[in-house]
Coordinates of C-alpha atoms and ligand atoms in Angstrom, one line a residue:
X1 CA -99.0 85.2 -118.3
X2 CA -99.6 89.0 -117.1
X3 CA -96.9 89.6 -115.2
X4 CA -96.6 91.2 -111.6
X5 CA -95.8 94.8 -111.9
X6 CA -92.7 95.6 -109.6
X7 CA -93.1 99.1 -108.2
X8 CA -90.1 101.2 -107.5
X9 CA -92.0 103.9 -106.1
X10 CA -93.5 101.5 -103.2
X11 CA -90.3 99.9 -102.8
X12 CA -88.8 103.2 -102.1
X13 CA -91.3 104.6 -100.2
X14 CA -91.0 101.1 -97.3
X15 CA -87.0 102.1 -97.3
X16 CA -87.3 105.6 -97.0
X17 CA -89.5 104.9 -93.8
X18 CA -87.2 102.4 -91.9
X19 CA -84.3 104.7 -92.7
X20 CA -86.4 107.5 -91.3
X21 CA -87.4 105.6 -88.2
X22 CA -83.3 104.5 -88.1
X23 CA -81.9 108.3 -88.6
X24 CA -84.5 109.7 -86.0
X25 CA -83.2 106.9 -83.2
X26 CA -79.7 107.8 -84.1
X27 CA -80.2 111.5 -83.3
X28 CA -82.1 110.4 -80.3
X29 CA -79.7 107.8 -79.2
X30 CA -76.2 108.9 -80.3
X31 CA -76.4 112.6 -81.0
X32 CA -75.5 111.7 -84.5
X33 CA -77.1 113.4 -87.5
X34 CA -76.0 111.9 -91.2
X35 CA -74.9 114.6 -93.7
X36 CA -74.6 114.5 -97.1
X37 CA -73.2 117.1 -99.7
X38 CA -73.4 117.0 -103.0
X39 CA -71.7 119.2 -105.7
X40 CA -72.9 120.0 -108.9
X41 CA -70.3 121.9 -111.8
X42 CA -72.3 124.0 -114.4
X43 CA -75.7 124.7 -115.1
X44 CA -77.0 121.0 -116.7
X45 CA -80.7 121.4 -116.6
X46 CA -80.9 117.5 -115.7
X47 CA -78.2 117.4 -112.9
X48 CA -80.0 120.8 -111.1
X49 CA -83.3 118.1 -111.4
X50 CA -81.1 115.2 -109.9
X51 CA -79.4 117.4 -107.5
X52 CA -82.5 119.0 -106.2
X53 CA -84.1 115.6 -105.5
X54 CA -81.3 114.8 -103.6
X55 CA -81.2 117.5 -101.2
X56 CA -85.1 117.5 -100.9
X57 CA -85.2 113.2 -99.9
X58 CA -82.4 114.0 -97.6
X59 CA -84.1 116.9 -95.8
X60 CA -87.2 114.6 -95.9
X61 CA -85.6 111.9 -94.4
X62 CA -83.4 114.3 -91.5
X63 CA -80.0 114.0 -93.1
X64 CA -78.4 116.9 -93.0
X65 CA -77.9 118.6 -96.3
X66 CA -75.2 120.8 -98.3
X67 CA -75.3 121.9 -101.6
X68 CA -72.1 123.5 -103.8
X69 CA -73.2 125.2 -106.9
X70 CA -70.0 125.8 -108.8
X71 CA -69.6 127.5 -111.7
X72 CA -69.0 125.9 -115.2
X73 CA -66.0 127.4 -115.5
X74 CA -64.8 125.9 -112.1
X75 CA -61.3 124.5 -112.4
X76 CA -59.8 121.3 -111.3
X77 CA -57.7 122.4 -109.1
X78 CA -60.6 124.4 -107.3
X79 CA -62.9 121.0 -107.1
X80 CA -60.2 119.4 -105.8
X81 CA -59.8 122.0 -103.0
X82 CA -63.0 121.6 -101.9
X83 CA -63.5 117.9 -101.8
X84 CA -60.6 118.2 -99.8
X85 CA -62.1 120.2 -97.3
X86 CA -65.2 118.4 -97.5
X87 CA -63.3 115.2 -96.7
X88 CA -62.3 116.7 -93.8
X89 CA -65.3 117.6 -92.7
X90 CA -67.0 116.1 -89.9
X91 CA -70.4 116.8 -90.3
X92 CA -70.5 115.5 -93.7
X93 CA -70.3 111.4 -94.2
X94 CA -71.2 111.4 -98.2
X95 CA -69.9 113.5 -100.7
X96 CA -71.7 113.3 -104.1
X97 CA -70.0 114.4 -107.1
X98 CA -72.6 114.9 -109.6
X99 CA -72.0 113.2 -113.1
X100 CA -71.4 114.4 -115.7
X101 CA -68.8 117.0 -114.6
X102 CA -67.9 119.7 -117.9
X103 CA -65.7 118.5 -120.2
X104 CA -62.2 120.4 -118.9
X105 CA -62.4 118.7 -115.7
X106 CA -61.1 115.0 -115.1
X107 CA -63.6 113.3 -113.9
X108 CA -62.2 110.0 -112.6
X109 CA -59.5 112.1 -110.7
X110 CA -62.2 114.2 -108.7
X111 CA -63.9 110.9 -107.8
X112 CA -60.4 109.4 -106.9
X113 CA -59.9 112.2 -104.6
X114 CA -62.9 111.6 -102.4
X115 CA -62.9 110.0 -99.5
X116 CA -63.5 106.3 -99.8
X117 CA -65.5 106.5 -96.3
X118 CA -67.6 109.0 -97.9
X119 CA -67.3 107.8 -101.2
X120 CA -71.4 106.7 -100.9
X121 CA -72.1 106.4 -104.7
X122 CA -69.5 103.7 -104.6
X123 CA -67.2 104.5 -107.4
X124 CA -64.2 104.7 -106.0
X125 CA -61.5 102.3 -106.8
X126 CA -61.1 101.4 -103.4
X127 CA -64.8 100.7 -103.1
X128 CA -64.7 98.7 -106.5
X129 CA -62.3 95.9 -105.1
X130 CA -64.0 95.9 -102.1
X131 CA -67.4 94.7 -103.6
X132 CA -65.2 92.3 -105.9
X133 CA -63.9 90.3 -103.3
X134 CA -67.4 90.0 -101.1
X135 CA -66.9 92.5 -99.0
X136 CA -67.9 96.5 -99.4
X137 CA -68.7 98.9 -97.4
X138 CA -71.4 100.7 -99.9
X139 CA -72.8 99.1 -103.2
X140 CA -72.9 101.4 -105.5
X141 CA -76.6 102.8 -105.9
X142 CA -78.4 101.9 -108.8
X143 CA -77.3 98.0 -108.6
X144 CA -77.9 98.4 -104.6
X145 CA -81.4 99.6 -105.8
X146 CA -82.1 96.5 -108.1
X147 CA -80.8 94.0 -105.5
X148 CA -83.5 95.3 -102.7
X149 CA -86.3 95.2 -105.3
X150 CA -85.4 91.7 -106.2
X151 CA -85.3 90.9 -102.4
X152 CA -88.2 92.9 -101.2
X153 CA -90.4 91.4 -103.9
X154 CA -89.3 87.8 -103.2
X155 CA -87.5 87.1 -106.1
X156 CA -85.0 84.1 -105.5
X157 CA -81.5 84.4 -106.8
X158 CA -79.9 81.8 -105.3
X159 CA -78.9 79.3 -108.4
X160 CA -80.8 81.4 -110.8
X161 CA -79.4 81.9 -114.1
X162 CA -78.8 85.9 -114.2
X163 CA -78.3 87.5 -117.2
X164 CA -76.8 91.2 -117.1
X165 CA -77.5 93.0 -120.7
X166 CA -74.5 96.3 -120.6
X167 CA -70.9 96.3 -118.5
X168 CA -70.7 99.7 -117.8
X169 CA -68.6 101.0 -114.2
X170 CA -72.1 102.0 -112.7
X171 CA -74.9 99.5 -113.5
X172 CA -73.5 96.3 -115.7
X173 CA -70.4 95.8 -114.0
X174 CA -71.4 96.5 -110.6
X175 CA -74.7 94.5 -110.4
X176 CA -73.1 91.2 -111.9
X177 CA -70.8 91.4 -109.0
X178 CA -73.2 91.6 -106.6
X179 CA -75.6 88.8 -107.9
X180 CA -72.3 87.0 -108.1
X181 CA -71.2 86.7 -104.5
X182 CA -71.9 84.1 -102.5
X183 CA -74.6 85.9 -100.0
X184 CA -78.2 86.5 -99.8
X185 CA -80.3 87.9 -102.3
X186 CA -77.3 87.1 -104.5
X187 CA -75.7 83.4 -105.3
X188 CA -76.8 83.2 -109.2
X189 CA -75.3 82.2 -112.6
X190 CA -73.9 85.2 -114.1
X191 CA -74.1 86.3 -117.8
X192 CA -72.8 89.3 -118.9
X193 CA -74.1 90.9 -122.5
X194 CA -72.6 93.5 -124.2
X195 CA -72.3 94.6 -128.2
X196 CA -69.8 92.6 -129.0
X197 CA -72.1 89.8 -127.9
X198 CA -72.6 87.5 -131.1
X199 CA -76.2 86.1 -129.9
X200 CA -77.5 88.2 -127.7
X201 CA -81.2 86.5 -127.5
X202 CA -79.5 82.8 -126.6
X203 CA -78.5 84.2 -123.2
X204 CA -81.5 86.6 -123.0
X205 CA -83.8 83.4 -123.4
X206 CA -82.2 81.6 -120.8
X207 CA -82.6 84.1 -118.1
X208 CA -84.7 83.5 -115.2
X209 CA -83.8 87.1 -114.4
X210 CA -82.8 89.4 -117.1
X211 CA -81.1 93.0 -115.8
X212 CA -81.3 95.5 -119.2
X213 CA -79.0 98.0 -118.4
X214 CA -78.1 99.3 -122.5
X215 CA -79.3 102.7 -122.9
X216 CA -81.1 101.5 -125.8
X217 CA -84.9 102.1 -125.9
X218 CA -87.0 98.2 -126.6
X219 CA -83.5 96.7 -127.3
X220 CA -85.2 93.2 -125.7
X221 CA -88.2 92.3 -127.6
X222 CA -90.7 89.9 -126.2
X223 CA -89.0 87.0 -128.7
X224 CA -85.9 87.5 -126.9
X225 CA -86.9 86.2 -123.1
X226 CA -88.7 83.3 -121.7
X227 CA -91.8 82.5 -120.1
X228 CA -92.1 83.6 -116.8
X229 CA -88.5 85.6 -116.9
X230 CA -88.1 88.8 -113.8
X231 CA -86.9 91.6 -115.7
X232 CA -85.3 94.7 -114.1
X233 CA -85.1 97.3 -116.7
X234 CA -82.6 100.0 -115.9
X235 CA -82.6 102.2 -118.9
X236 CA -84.1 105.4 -118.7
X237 CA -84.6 106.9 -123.0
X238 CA -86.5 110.0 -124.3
X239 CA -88.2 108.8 -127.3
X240 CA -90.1 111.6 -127.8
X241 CA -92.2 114.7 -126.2
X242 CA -95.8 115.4 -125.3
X243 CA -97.7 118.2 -127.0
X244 CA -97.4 120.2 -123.6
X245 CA -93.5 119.2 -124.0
X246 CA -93.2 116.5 -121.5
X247 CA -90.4 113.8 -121.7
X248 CA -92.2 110.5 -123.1
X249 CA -89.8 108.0 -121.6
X250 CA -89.2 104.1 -122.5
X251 CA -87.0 101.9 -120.9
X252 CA -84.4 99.2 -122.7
X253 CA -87.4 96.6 -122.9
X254 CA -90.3 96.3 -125.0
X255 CA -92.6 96.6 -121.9
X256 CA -96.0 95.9 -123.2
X257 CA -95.1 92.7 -125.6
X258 CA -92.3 91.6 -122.7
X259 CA -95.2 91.9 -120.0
X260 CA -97.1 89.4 -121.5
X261 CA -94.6 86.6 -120.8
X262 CA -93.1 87.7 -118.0
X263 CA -93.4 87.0 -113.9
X264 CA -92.8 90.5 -113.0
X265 CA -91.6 93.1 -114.5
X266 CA -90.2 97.1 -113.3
X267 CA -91.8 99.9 -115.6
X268 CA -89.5 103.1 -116.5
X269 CA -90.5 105.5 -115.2
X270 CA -91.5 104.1 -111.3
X271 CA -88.9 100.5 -111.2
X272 CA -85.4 100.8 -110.4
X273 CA -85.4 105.0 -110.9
X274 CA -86.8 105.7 -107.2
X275 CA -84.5 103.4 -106.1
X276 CA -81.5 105.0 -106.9
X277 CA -81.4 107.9 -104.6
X278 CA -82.8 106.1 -101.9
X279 CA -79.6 103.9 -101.8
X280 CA -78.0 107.1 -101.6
X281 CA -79.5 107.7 -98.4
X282 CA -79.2 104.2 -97.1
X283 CA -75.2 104.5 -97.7
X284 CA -75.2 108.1 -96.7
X285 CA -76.6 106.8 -93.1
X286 CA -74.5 103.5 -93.0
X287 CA -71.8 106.1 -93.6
X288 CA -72.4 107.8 -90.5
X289 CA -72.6 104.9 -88.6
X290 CA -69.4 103.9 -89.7
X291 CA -67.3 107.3 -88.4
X292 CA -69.0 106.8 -85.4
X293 CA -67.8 103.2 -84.7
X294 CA -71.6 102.3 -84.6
X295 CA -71.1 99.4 -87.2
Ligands
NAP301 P1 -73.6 103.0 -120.6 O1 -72.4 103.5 -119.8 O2 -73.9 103.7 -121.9 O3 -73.4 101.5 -120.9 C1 -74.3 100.8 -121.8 C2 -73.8 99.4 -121.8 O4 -74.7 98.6 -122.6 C3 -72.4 99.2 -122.5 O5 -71.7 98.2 -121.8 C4 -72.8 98.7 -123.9 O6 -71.9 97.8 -124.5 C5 -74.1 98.0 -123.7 N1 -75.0 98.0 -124.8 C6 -75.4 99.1 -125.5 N2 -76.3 98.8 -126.5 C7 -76.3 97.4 -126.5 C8 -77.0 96.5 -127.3 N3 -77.7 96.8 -128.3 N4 -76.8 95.2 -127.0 C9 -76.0 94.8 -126.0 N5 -75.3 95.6 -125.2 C10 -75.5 96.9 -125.4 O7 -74.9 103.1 -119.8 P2 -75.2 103.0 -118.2 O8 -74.7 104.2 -117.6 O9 -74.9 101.7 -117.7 O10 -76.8 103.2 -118.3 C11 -77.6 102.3 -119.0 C12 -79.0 102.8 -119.0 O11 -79.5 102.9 -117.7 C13 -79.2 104.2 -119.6 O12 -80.4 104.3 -120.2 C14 -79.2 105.1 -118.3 O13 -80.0 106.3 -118.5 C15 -79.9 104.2 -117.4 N6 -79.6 104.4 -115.9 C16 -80.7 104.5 -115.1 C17 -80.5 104.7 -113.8 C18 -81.6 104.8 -112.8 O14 -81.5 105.2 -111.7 N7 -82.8 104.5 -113.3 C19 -79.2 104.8 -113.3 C20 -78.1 104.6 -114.1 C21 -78.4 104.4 -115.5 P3 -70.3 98.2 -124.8 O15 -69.6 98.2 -123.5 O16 -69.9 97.1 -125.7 O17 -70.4 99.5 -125.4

């Protein structure tokens, strides 16, 4: 079995449209314009990259856009400050916090401090316990991102045996819960992996959908899943450079050999990647809607 390729970059491309389409009617209709800020601390090459996406899809799409560039040297207190003010601002619905912030500043204090309305990466505590008892206002983005590719491609979850590899706050944890609850494009078996899990392959083989979220590049060989298994690999890992000094990337599968056995299959890069970010904007608009009692 070949399997079928599952293309994030499409995927993406059919959201970003229909949220287009939504965020011009809203304008048109309601006078309301969705704005999103995001706030980057220090000079990380990777974060300017992720940060500049940002502001570019948003723009794209007609969300209104700010951009802080603090300094590295910025100081809690002054972060604070300013999500402060940015939580009181009423043209701005998400605040993004790019992670991760430099090591003097406490990260899960800044993220406490926003705004759970605005809180559209859905790491806030409040957000948390809302998706674990069925009923959030944002899923956080990357697992939000997996869901709608499993649901766009027509990939049935309900009763299937689902088995998470990873537990971490942003992807394991998150996207267990949601393939947990008792909903569409959910209602599965859950398994989650994690190293201290004695034999990894006896749950990896008995997924009908396998969700490889490790940060390990090829951790799942082809021996380790079934026949006609959906995998969903998250992990993004440099595993080398090209001679012009291009990233050469590899996910946490072993894409060619796993190919050959599975139903479908996301590639890194182009799967869940694209997907992130447009979540973004699909909770940044939702957020809107929201403040403006149009939810
Ligand atoms: P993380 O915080 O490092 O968590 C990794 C998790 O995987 C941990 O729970 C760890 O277990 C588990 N793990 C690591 N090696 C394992 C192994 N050999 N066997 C079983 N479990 C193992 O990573 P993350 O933030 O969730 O990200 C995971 C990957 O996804 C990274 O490559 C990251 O770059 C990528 N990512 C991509 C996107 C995207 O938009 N495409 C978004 C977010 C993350 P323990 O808890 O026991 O340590």
């Amino acid at each position: 079995m070949t399997a079928q390729i599952i293309n994030g970059n499409d995927v993406a491309k059919e959201i970003r449209a229909e949220l287009k389409k939504e965020i011009a009617e809203l304008k048109e209709k309601h006078n309301l314009v969705p704005g999103l800020v995001t706030v980057l601390v220090g000079a990380d090459p990777a974060s300017q990259v992720y940060v500049g996406q940002k502001e570019r899809t948003s723009e794209n799409l007609g969300i209104y856009s700010e951009r802080y560039d603090l300094e590295e040297n910025t100081s809690q207190e002054e972060l604070l400050k300013l999500i402060d003010k940015l939580n009181k601002d009423p043209k701005i619905h998400g605040i993004l916090v790019q992670l991760p912030l430099p090591k003097h500043l406490n990260e899960e204090e800044v993220l406490y401090a926003i705004d759970p309305k605005k809180d559209v990466d859905g790491f806030h505590p409040v957000n948390v316990g809302k998706l674990m008892i069925g009923e959030p206002d944002y899923l956080p983005c990357t697992p939000h991102g997996i869901q709608q590719l499993l649901m766009r491609t027509g990939v049935e979850t309900k009763g299937a045996e689902v088995v998470v590899v990873g537990r971490s706050n942003i992807v394991g944890k998150p996207i267990a819960n949601i393939m947990l609850q008792k909903k569409e494009g959910a209602n599965a078996t859950v398994t989650i992996c994690h190293t201290a899990t004695k034999d990894m392959a006896f749950h990896t083989k008995r997924a009908d959908i396998l969700i490889v979220a490790a940060g390990k590049a090829k951790a799942i060989t082809a021996d380790m899943v079934k026949e006609g298994v959906v995998v969903i690999d998250v992990g993004v890992n440099q595993i080398g450079t090209t001679a012009d000094g291009k990233r050469i990337l590899s996910g946490d599968v072993d894409y060619d050999a796993v190919k050959e056995k599975a139903k479908a299959i996301t590639p890194v890069p182009g799967g869940v990647g694209p997907m992130t970010i447009t979540m973004l904007m699909m909770n940044t608009v939702r957020a809107a809607k929201v403040a403006a009692g149009l939810t």
